[in-house]
Coordinates of C-alpha atoms in Angstrom, one line a residue:
M1 CA -110.6 54.4 41.4
V2 CA -107.0 55.6 41.1
N3 CA -106.2 59.2 42.0
A4 CA -103.9 60.9 39.5
E5 CA -102.6 63.2 42.1
D6 CA -101.3 60.3 44.1
P7 CA -97.4 60.5 44.4
R8 CA -97.2 56.8 43.9
V9 CA -98.5 57.3 40.4
R10 CA -96.0 60.1 39.4
L11 CA -92.9 58.1 40.5
P12 CA -93.0 55.4 37.8
E13 CA -93.7 58.2 35.2
L14 CA -90.5 60.0 36.2
R15 CA -88.4 56.9 36.1
L16 CA -89.8 56.1 32.7
D17 CA -88.8 59.6 31.4
E18 CA -85.3 59.1 32.8
L19 CA -85.0 55.7 31.1
L20 CA -86.2 57.2 27.8
E21 CA -83.6 60.0 28.1
E22 CA -80.8 57.6 28.9
L23 CA -81.9 55.4 26.0
Q24 CA -81.9 58.3 23.6
A25 CA -78.5 59.3 24.8
R26 CA -77.2 55.8 24.2
I27 CA -78.8 55.8 20.7
D28 CA -77.2 59.2 20.0
E29 CA -73.9 58.0 21.2
A30 CA -74.1 54.8 19.1
R31 CA -75.1 56.9 16.1
G32 CA -72.2 59.3 16.7
T33 CA -69.8 56.3 17.0
R34 CA -71.3 54.8 13.8
D35 CA -70.9 58.2 12.0
R36 CA -67.3 58.6 13.3
V37 CA -66.4 55.0 12.2
H38 CA -67.9 55.7 8.9
S39 CA -65.9 59.0 8.6
L40 CA -62.8 57.1 9.6
L41 CA -63.3 54.5 6.9
E42 CA -64.0 57.2 4.4
A43 CA -60.8 59.0 5.4
V44 CA -58.8 55.7 5.1
L45 CA -60.2 55.0 1.7
S46 CA -59.6 58.6 0.6
V47 CA -56.0 58.6 1.7
G48 CA -55.3 55.2 0.1
R49 CA -56.5 56.3 -3.3
E50 CA -53.7 58.8 -3.8
L51 CA -50.4 57.8 -5.3
D52 CA -48.6 61.2 -5.4
L53 CA -46.7 61.5 -2.1
E54 CA -47.3 65.2 -1.6
Q55 CA -51.0 64.8 -2.2
V56 CA -51.1 61.8 0.2
L57 CA -49.6 63.9 2.9
R58 CA -52.0 66.7 2.3
S59 CA -55.0 64.3 2.4
I60 CA -53.8 62.7 5.7
V61 CA -53.5 66.0 7.5
E62 CA -56.9 67.2 6.2
A63 CA -58.6 64.0 7.2
A64 CA -57.0 64.2 10.7
A65 CA -58.4 67.7 11.3
V66 CA -61.9 66.6 10.3
L67 CA -61.9 63.3 12.3
V68 CA -61.0 64.9 15.7
D69 CA -62.6 68.3 14.9
A70 CA -59.4 70.2 15.3
E71 CA -58.9 73.8 14.2
Y72 CA -55.3 73.4 13.3
A73 CA -53.5 70.3 12.0
A74 CA -50.0 69.5 10.7
L75 CA -47.9 66.7 9.5
G76 CA -44.1 66.9 10.1
V77 CA -41.8 64.7 8.1
I78 CA -38.7 63.6 10.0
G79 CA -35.4 64.2 8.2
S80 CA -32.7 61.6 7.5
G81 CA -30.9 62.3 10.9
G82 CA -34.1 61.3 12.8
R83 CA -34.0 64.4 15.0
T84 CA -35.5 67.3 13.1
L85 CA -38.3 67.9 10.6
S86 CA -37.5 68.1 6.9
A87 CA -41.0 69.1 5.7
F88 CA -44.1 70.5 7.4
H89 CA -47.7 70.3 5.9
T90 CA -50.3 72.4 7.7
V91 CA -54.1 72.9 7.7
G92 CA -56.0 75.8 9.3
V93 CA -53.3 78.5 8.9
S94 CA -53.5 80.8 5.9
E95 CA -50.6 81.4 3.6
E96 CA -50.4 85.1 4.7
R97 CA -50.1 84.0 8.4
I98 CA -47.5 81.4 7.5
A99 CA -45.4 84.1 5.7
E100 CA -45.7 86.3 8.8
I101 CA -44.6 83.5 11.2
G102 CA -41.5 82.7 9.1
P103 CA -39.7 79.4 8.5
F104 CA -41.5 76.1 9.4
P105 CA -40.5 74.5 12.7
R106 CA -37.6 72.1 12.7
G107 CA -38.9 69.9 15.6
H108 CA -38.1 71.6 18.9
G109 CA -40.4 72.0 21.9
I110 CA -43.5 69.9 22.0
L111 CA -43.1 68.8 18.3
G112 CA -39.6 67.5 19.2
E113 CA -41.1 65.6 22.2
V114 CA -43.1 63.4 19.8
I115 CA -40.0 62.9 17.7
R116 CA -37.8 61.9 20.7
R117 CA -40.6 59.7 22.1
P118 CA -42.6 58.2 19.2
E119 CA -45.9 57.5 21.1
P120 CA -49.2 59.4 21.4
L121 CA -49.1 62.6 23.4
R122 CA -52.3 64.4 24.6
L123 CA -52.2 67.7 26.5
E124 CA -54.9 70.0 27.9
K125 CA -52.5 73.0 27.8
I126 CA -49.3 73.1 25.7
S127 CA -47.7 75.7 27.9
Q128 CA -47.8 73.5 31.0
H129 CA -45.5 70.8 29.4
P130 CA -41.8 71.1 30.4
A131 CA -40.7 70.9 26.7
S132 CA -42.8 73.9 25.7
Y133 CA -41.0 77.2 25.2
G134 CA -43.6 79.3 23.5
F135 CA -44.5 80.3 19.9
P136 CA -42.9 82.7 17.5
P137 CA -44.4 86.1 16.7
H138 CA -47.7 86.1 14.7
H139 CA -48.4 82.5 15.6
P140 CA -52.0 81.8 16.5
P141 CA -52.7 80.9 20.2
M142 CA -52.9 77.1 20.9
D143 CA -53.7 75.2 24.1
S144 CA -55.0 71.7 23.6
F145 CA -52.7 69.3 21.8
L146 CA -52.8 65.7 20.4
G147 CA -49.8 64.2 18.6
V148 CA -49.3 60.7 17.2
P149 CA -46.4 59.1 15.2
I150 CA -46.8 57.7 11.7
R151 CA -44.8 54.5 11.0
V152 CA -43.8 53.1 7.6
R153 CA -42.5 49.6 7.8
D154 CA -41.6 50.0 11.5
Q155 CA -39.7 53.2 10.9
V156 CA -41.1 56.5 12.1
F157 CA -41.8 58.6 9.0
G158 CA -43.3 61.6 10.7
N159 CA -45.9 62.8 13.2
L160 CA -49.4 64.2 13.2
Y161 CA -50.0 67.3 15.3
L162 CA -53.5 68.4 16.2
T163 CA -54.3 71.5 18.2
E164 CA -57.4 73.5 19.4
K165 CA -60.4 71.1 19.4
R166 CA -63.4 73.2 18.3
G167 CA -65.9 74.4 20.9
G168 CA -63.2 74.7 23.6
A169 CA -63.3 70.9 24.3
Q170 CA -60.4 68.8 25.1
F171 CA -59.0 65.9 23.0
D172 CA -60.2 62.6 24.6
E173 CA -59.1 59.0 24.5
E174 CA -61.4 58.3 21.6
D175 CA -59.8 61.1 19.6
E176 CA -56.4 59.5 20.3
V177 CA -57.7 56.0 19.2
V178 CA -59.2 57.4 16.0
L179 CA -56.0 59.4 15.1
S180 CA -53.8 56.4 15.8
T181 CA -56.0 54.3 13.5
L182 CA -55.6 56.9 10.8
A183 CA -51.9 57.0 11.3
V184 CA -51.7 53.2 10.6
A185 CA -53.6 53.7 7.4
A186 CA -51.5 56.7 6.6
G187 CA -48.3 54.6 6.9
V188 CA -49.6 52.1 4.4
A189 CA -50.6 54.9 2.0
I190 CA -47.3 56.7 2.3
D191 CA -45.4 53.4 1.7
N192 CA -47.5 52.8 -1.5
A193 CA -46.9 56.3 -2.7
R194 CA -43.2 56.1 -2.1
L195 CA -43.0 52.8 -4.0
Y196 CA -44.9 54.3 -6.9
E197 CA -42.8 57.4 -6.9
E198 CA -39.6 55.3 -6.8
S199 CA -40.7 53.2 -9.8
R200 CA -41.5 56.4 -11.7
L201 CA -38.2 57.9 -10.8
R202 CA -36.3 54.8 -12.0
E203 CA -38.2 54.9 -15.3
R204 CA -37.2 58.6 -15.8
W205 CA -33.6 57.8 -15.0
L206 CA -33.6 54.9 -17.5
R207 CA -35.0 57.2 -20.2
A208 CA -32.4 59.8 -19.4
N209 CA -29.6 57.2 -19.6
V210 CA -30.9 56.0 -23.0
E211 CA -31.0 59.6 -24.2
I212 CA -27.5 60.4 -23.2
T213 CA -26.1 57.1 -24.6
H214 CA -27.8 57.9 -27.9
C215 CA -26.4 61.4 -27.9
L216 CA -22.8 60.2 -27.3
M217 CA -22.9 57.3 -29.6
S218 CA -24.4 59.4 -32.4
G219 CA -21.1 61.4 -32.5
N220 CA -22.4 64.6 -30.9
D221 CA -20.0 66.9 -29.2
R222 CA -19.1 66.0 -25.6
A223 CA -20.4 69.4 -24.4
E224 CA -23.8 68.6 -25.7
A225 CA -23.8 65.3 -23.7
L226 CA -22.6 67.1 -20.5
K227 CA -25.3 69.7 -20.9
L228 CA -27.9 66.9 -21.3
I229 CA -26.6 65.2 -18.1
A230 CA -27.0 68.4 -16.2
E231 CA -30.4 69.2 -17.5
R232 CA -31.8 65.7 -16.8
A233 CA -30.3 65.6 -13.3
R234 CA -31.9 69.0 -12.5
E235 CA -35.3 68.0 -13.8
I236 CA -35.6 64.6 -12.2
M237 CA -34.1 65.7 -8.9
G238 CA -36.4 68.8 -8.7
S239 CA -33.4 71.1 -8.3
A240 CA -32.8 74.7 -8.9
L241 CA -29.2 74.3 -10.1
A242 CA -27.2 71.5 -11.7
A243 CA -23.5 71.6 -12.7
V244 CA -21.0 69.2 -14.2
A245 CA -17.3 69.6 -13.2
L246 CA -14.4 67.8 -14.9
P247 CA -10.8 67.5 -13.8
V248 CA -8.1 69.8 -15.2
R249 CA -5.3 67.6 -16.5
D250 CA -2.1 67.5 -14.4
T251 CA -3.7 69.6 -11.6
E252 CA -5.6 69.1 -8.3
C253 CA -8.5 71.1 -9.6
L254 CA -11.9 70.7 -11.3
T255 CA -13.5 73.1 -13.8
V256 CA -17.3 73.6 -14.1
E257 CA -17.8 72.8 -17.7
I258 CA -21.6 73.0 -17.7
A259 CA -24.1 74.7 -15.4
V260 CA -27.9 75.1 -15.9
G261 CA -30.5 76.7 -13.8
M262 CA -30.4 79.3 -11.0
D263 CA -27.4 81.6 -11.4
A264 CA -25.7 79.2 -13.8
R265 CA -23.5 82.0 -15.1
V266 CA -21.8 82.3 -11.7
H267 CA -20.8 78.7 -11.7
R268 CA -20.0 78.1 -15.4
G269 CA -16.2 78.1 -16.0
L270 CA -15.2 78.2 -12.3
V271 CA -12.0 76.3 -11.5
L272 CA -12.3 74.8 -8.0
P273 CA -9.8 72.9 -5.8
L274 CA -10.7 69.3 -4.7
S275 CA -10.7 70.4 -1.1
G276 CA -13.3 72.8 0.1
T277 CA -15.9 72.0 -2.6
L278 CA -18.7 69.5 -2.6
T279 CA -17.8 68.3 -6.2
G280 CA -14.2 67.9 -5.1
L281 CA -15.2 65.8 -2.1
A282 CA -17.4 63.6 -4.3
F283 CA -14.7 63.3 -7.0
R284 CA -11.9 62.4 -4.5
A285 CA -14.1 59.9 -2.4
A286 CA -15.7 58.4 -5.6
A287 CA -19.0 58.5 -3.5
P288 CA -22.0 60.7 -3.1
V289 CA -21.6 63.7 -0.7
M290 CA -24.7 65.5 0.7
S291 CA -25.2 68.8 2.4
D292 CA -28.3 70.0 4.3
D293 CA -27.3 73.7 3.6
V294 CA -24.6 74.3 1.1
R295 CA -24.2 77.9 2.2
R296 CA -23.4 77.0 5.8
D297 CA -21.5 73.7 5.3
R298 CA -18.1 74.0 7.0
R299 CA -16.6 71.5 4.5
I300 CA -17.2 74.0 1.7
S301 CA -15.2 77.2 1.2
P302 CA -17.3 80.4 1.0
E303 CA -15.0 81.7 -1.8
P304 CA -15.9 82.3 -4.5
P305 CA -19.5 83.1 -3.4
R306 CA -21.7 80.9 -5.6
F307 CA -24.6 79.5 -3.6
Q308 CA -26.8 82.5 -3.0
G309 CA -30.4 81.4 -2.4
L310 CA -29.6 77.7 -2.4
G311 CA -29.8 75.2 0.4
P312 CA -29.8 71.4 0.2
A313 CA -27.2 69.9 -2.2
V314 CA -25.7 66.6 -3.3
A315 CA -22.7 65.8 -5.5
V316 CA -22.0 62.4 -7.0
P317 CA -19.0 61.2 -9.0
I318 CA -19.3 60.5 -12.7
G319 CA -17.9 56.9 -12.7
T320 CA -16.7 54.6 -10.0
R321 CA -13.5 54.0 -8.1
E322 CA -12.9 50.8 -10.0
G323 CA -13.6 52.1 -13.5
G324 CA -12.2 55.6 -12.9
V325 CA -13.9 58.9 -12.0
R326 CA -14.3 61.3 -14.9
G327 CA -15.9 64.2 -13.0
A328 CA -18.7 65.1 -10.7
V329 CA -22.3 66.2 -10.9
L330 CA -23.8 68.7 -8.4
V331 CA -27.5 69.5 -7.9
A332 CA -28.9 72.0 -5.4
R333 CA -32.3 73.0 -4.3
E334 CA -33.5 76.4 -3.2
A335 CA -33.2 77.3 0.4
G336 CA -36.1 76.0 2.5
R337 CA -36.7 73.0 0.2
P338 CA -36.5 69.4 1.6
V339 CA -33.1 67.9 1.9
F340 CA -32.0 65.2 -0.5
A341 CA -32.7 61.6 0.7
E342 CA -30.1 58.9 0.5
Q343 CA -32.2 57.1 -2.0
E344 CA -32.3 60.1 -4.3
A345 CA -28.5 60.4 -4.0
D346 CA -28.1 56.7 -4.9
M347 CA -30.3 57.1 -8.0
L348 CA -28.3 60.2 -9.1
G349 CA -25.1 58.3 -8.5
G350 CA -26.3 55.3 -10.6
F351 CA -27.3 57.7 -13.4
A352 CA -23.9 59.4 -13.4
A353 CA -22.2 56.0 -13.4
Q354 CA -24.2 54.9 -16.4
A355 CA -23.3 58.2 -18.1
A356 CA -19.6 57.5 -17.4
I357 CA -19.9 54.1 -19.2
A358 CA -21.6 55.8 -22.2
M359 CA -18.8 58.4 -22.3
E360 CA -16.2 55.7 -22.2
L361 CA -17.9 53.8 -25.0
A362 CA -18.1 56.9 -27.1
E363 CA -14.4 57.7 -26.5
R364 CA -13.4 54.1 -27.4
R365 CA -15.4 54.5 -30.6
A366 CA -13.8 57.8 -31.3
D367 CA -10.4 56.3 -30.7
A368 CA -11.1 53.4 -33.1
E369 CA -12.2 55.9 -35.7
R370 CA -9.2 58.0 -35.1
I371 CA -6.9 55.0 -35.5
A372 CA -8.6 54.0 -38.7
V373 CA -8.1 57.5 -40.1
L374 CA -4.4 57.5 -39.1
Q375 CA -3.9 54.0 -40.6
D376 CA -5.5 55.3 -43.8
R377 CA -3.3 58.3 -43.8
D378 CA -0.2 56.1 -43.3
R379 CA -1.3 53.9 -46.3
I380 CA -1.8 57.0 -48.5
A381 CA 1.5 58.4 -47.4
R382 CA 3.2 55.1 -48.2
D383 CA 1.6 54.8 -51.6
L384 CA 2.6 58.4 -52.4
H385 CA 6.1 57.7 -51.4
D386 CA 6.5 54.3 -53.0
L387 CA 4.6 54.9 -56.2
A388 CA 4.0 58.5 -57.1
I389 CA 7.3 60.0 -56.0
Q390 CA 9.4 57.1 -57.5
R391 CA 7.6 57.4 -60.8
L392 CA 7.9 61.3 -60.9
F393 CA 11.6 61.0 -60.0
A394 CA 12.1 58.4 -62.8
T395 CA 10.3 60.7 -65.2
G396 CA 12.4 63.6 -64.2
M397 CA 15.6 61.6 -64.7
T398 CA 14.4 60.5 -68.2
L399 CA 13.6 64.0 -69.2
Q400 CA 16.9 65.3 -67.9
S401 CA 18.8 62.6 -69.8
A402 CA 16.8 63.3 -73.0
G403 CA 17.6 67.0 -72.7
R404 CA 21.2 66.4 -73.7
F405 CA 20.0 65.2 -77.1
I406 CA 17.8 68.2 -77.9
E407 CA 19.7 70.7 -80.0
H408 CA 16.9 73.3 -80.2
P409 CA 17.6 75.9 -77.4
E410 CA 14.0 76.7 -76.7
A411 CA 13.0 73.0 -76.6
S412 CA 15.9 72.2 -74.3
E413 CA 14.9 75.1 -72.0
R414 CA 11.3 73.8 -71.8
V415 CA 12.5 70.3 -70.9
A416 CA 14.7 71.7 -68.1
R417 CA 11.8 73.8 -66.8
A418 CA 9.6 70.6 -66.7
V419 CA 12.3 68.8 -64.7
D420 CA 12.4 71.7 -62.2
D421 CA 8.5 71.5 -62.0
L422 CA 8.7 67.8 -61.3
D423 CA 11.3 68.5 -58.5
D424 CA 8.9 71.1 -57.0
T425 CA 6.0 68.6 -57.2
I426 CA 8.1 65.9 -55.4
G427 CA 8.8 68.5 -52.7
I428 CA 5.1 69.3 -52.3
I429 CA 4.1 65.6 -52.1
R430 CA 6.8 65.0 -49.5
S431 CA 5.4 67.9 -47.4
A432 CA 1.9 66.4 -47.7
I433 CA 3.3 63.0 -46.6
F434 CA 5.0 64.7 -43.5
G435 CA 1.7 66.4 -42.7
L436 CA -0.2 63.1 -42.9
R437 CA 2.2 61.4 -40.6
T438 CA 2.3 64.2 -38.0
R439 CA 0.2 63.4 -34.9
A440 CA -1.8 66.1 -33.2
G441 CA -1.3 67.0 -29.6
A442 CA 2.5 67.3 -29.6
A443 CA 2.3 70.9 -28.4
G444 CA 2.2 70.0 -24.7
A445 CA -0.3 70.8 -22.0
G446 CA -3.4 72.9 -22.7
L447 CA -3.9 76.5 -21.8
R448 CA -6.5 75.6 -19.1
A449 CA -4.0 73.5 -17.2
R450 CA -1.2 76.1 -17.6
V451 CA -3.4 78.8 -16.1
V452 CA -4.3 76.7 -13.1
R453 CA -0.7 75.7 -12.5
L454 CA 0.5 79.4 -12.7
V455 CA -2.2 80.5 -10.3
G456 CA -1.2 77.8 -7.9
E457 CA 2.5 78.8 -8.1
E458 CA 1.7 82.5 -7.4
T459 CA -0.6 81.7 -4.4
P460 CA 2.2 81.6 -1.7
A461 CA 3.3 85.1 -2.8
L462 CA -0.2 86.4 -2.8
G463 CA -1.1 84.9 0.6
F464 CA -4.5 83.7 -0.7
T465 CA -5.9 81.7 -3.5
P466 CA -7.4 83.7 -6.4
G467 CA -10.7 82.6 -7.9
V468 CA -10.4 81.2 -11.4
R469 CA -13.1 81.0 -14.1
M470 CA -12.5 79.7 -17.6
E471 CA -15.3 79.6 -20.2
G472 CA -15.2 78.4 -23.8
L473 CA -12.8 76.1 -25.8
V474 CA -9.7 77.7 -24.5
D475 CA -7.5 74.6 -25.2
T476 CA -8.6 74.2 -28.8
D477 CA -9.6 77.7 -30.0
V478 CA -6.5 79.6 -28.7
P479 CA -3.3 79.1 -30.7
H480 CA -0.1 78.2 -29.0
E481 CA 1.5 81.6 -29.8
I482 CA -1.5 83.6 -28.2
A483 CA -1.5 81.2 -25.3
D484 CA 2.1 82.0 -24.5
Q485 CA 1.3 85.8 -24.5
I486 CA -1.7 85.1 -22.2
M487 CA 0.6 83.3 -19.8
A488 CA 3.1 86.2 -19.8
V489 CA 0.3 88.7 -19.1
L490 CA -1.2 86.7 -16.4
A491 CA 2.1 86.2 -14.6
E492 CA 2.8 89.9 -14.8
A493 CA -0.7 90.7 -13.4
L494 CA -0.4 88.3 -10.5
T495 CA 3.1 89.5 -9.6
N496 CA 1.8 93.1 -9.5
I497 CA -1.0 92.2 -7.2
A498 CA 1.4 90.4 -4.9
R499 CA 3.9 93.3 -4.8
H500 CA 1.8 96.4 -4.9
A501 CA -2.0 95.8 -4.5
H502 CA -2.2 94.9 -0.8
A503 CA -5.2 92.8 -1.7
D504 CA -6.9 89.9 0.0
R505 CA -9.0 88.8 -2.9
A506 CA -8.4 88.4 -6.6
R507 CA -10.1 86.8 -9.6
V508 CA -8.9 85.5 -13.0
D509 CA -11.4 85.1 -15.8
L510 CA -10.3 83.6 -19.2
T511 CA -13.1 83.4 -21.8
T512 CA -13.3 82.8 -25.5
D513 CA -16.2 82.7 -28.0
G514 CA -14.2 81.4 -30.9
R515 CA -13.6 84.9 -32.3
E516 CA -11.6 86.5 -29.6
V517 CA -10.0 85.6 -26.2
C518 CA -10.3 87.8 -23.2
L519 CA -8.2 87.7 -20.0
T520 CA -9.5 89.7 -17.0
V521 CA -7.6 89.9 -13.7
S522 CA -9.3 91.9 -10.9
D523 CA -8.4 92.5 -7.2
N524 CA -9.8 94.5 -4.2
G525 CA -6.5 96.2 -3.4
V526 CA -5.4 99.9 -3.2
G527 CA -5.5 100.4 -7.0
I528 CA -2.8 101.9 -9.2
P529 CA -1.4 105.2 -7.9
P530 CA -1.0 108.0 -10.4
D531 CA 2.7 108.2 -9.9
G532 CA 3.3 104.4 -9.9
L533 CA 5.5 102.5 -12.2
R534 CA 3.7 101.5 -15.4
S535 CA 6.3 99.5 -17.3
G536 CA 4.5 96.2 -16.6
L537 CA 1.2 97.7 -17.9
R538 CA 3.0 99.0 -20.9
N539 CA 4.3 95.5 -21.7
M540 CA 0.8 94.1 -21.5
A541 CA -0.5 96.8 -23.8
E542 CA 2.3 96.1 -26.3
R543 CA 1.6 92.4 -26.3
A544 CA -2.1 93.1 -27.1
A545 CA -1.2 95.6 -29.8
Q546 CA 1.2 93.2 -31.6
L547 CA -1.7 90.7 -31.9
G548 CA -4.3 93.3 -33.0
G549 CA -6.0 93.4 -29.6
H550 CA -6.7 95.9 -26.8
F551 CA -5.7 96.3 -23.2
E552 CA -7.5 98.5 -20.6
V553 CA -7.1 99.2 -16.9
S554 CA -10.0 100.4 -14.7
G555 CA -10.7 101.1 -11.1
P556 CA -14.2 100.0 -9.9
D557 CA -16.2 102.2 -7.5
G558 CA -15.6 99.7 -4.7
G559 CA -11.9 99.9 -5.0
G560 CA -9.2 97.7 -6.5
T561 CA -8.1 97.2 -10.1
V562 CA -9.4 95.4 -13.2
L563 CA -7.1 94.5 -16.0
R564 CA -8.8 93.4 -19.3
W565 CA -6.6 92.0 -22.1
R566 CA -8.3 90.8 -25.3
V567 CA -7.1 89.8 -28.7
P568 CA -8.8 88.4 -31.8
L569 CA -8.3 84.8 -32.8
P570 CA -7.2 83.8 -36.3
S571 CA -10.1 82.6 -38.4
S572 CA -10.0 78.8 -39.1

């Protein structure tokens, strides 16, 4: 009979318990691995379903946090330079906390380490790494870290950053493998989303080109087509501002004809030099020009101030170097938004080039119609001269000869009066013929170009370049006589600033709404002293009064002088 208290009996039982526990642990481990693989497959499928790029990035970072049980997760998109982050998507940090922390990181410290060395990085404590230099105020504390790169077609697109594994545990080798596997699937999903987004963008650009071509070929005003170009560029590029600038004839300047979006009024009508402006650089180079921050770009002059609240910007020429550049299109996003990619700039450039072709076709069509009208006028003038005038002249000669045979005084007087009326009629027809054969445009350069040239001529005397803004159809609505008076007033105003104002900034605004024209010249100088000479101001006032207009002088609270000269335009 076996004794149950015998130690030899208890020993196999203990070993059996240990084996059962080990077996249960292996089963739990296998079940956990199975569940984790299942979760990984679900994450891969979930990420691959999306086609919207922003949503894909959001799904990737959310899936990463769940798979490795991290409290905080982020996906940083590397910018075009390959050294900094252009976008940052986070999970685990509230919007309120993000607002307290401030701008998203640009890729310094530990985040930059994964950018510089695109390979997995696992740390027990972030602060112990040589590249770490702390967190900004209000940032949650973080110790454990796991980062892996995301590659799209062998190019590093961005990085996944995971911190603070829940439960105080450390990220292990298995977490690294799982996250690296997700990164591979993420690269495929991002590539698909980018291709889909690119096809949609191309479709939108094609529709916009068709719309602009139809607008131009339908005989609509050029301003409508330019506005349509700006609006479509702003919508498709996701920009806050879009502006179209065209060259001022016989000058080295561009004028902003159309501006839509954020602070469009500040840009509309500005006259800008080719140097020191993004549109000028694109116009001169006949190629796209990009800026990561248009407010701090050293290539762009700060005067006049016009980019408040804006950041990334791109300007492209309207046309090509071979076919001729007709202007430039500028689009800008709000500060903090992602910078423009080269592909986006290329698409905008292609759109602007197609718009230039449409503009040229419309101009050729308008020229053909204008030639047809002029030819028709020549034919009418020729017929009037060869047929109507000759017959009227012959009739007058016949009546004049017949008048000698009329003995009745009253009848003779009536015939003579009829001959005089025929002479007057011949004179009227000849005047009409002269009008038909007179070509428009013989008056010389337009007012817009004259103003730009005068400001350029006065710049050496002033010691600085005044800002210029012109709005409205100043070349067509303002008659030549009023334009001459405007030039005289502007020359007097700029000369007074150069001689007496001691200013370092001035601005010229010329606007018209078709009913009146207004010239405003302002500076930040010492103002007009009470006992100063006022003969120049008297001349300006008299010129305005002669044309039925008004002239006023004011001194703003901040100092300086504002001259405002306005006159009505003759009704058409």
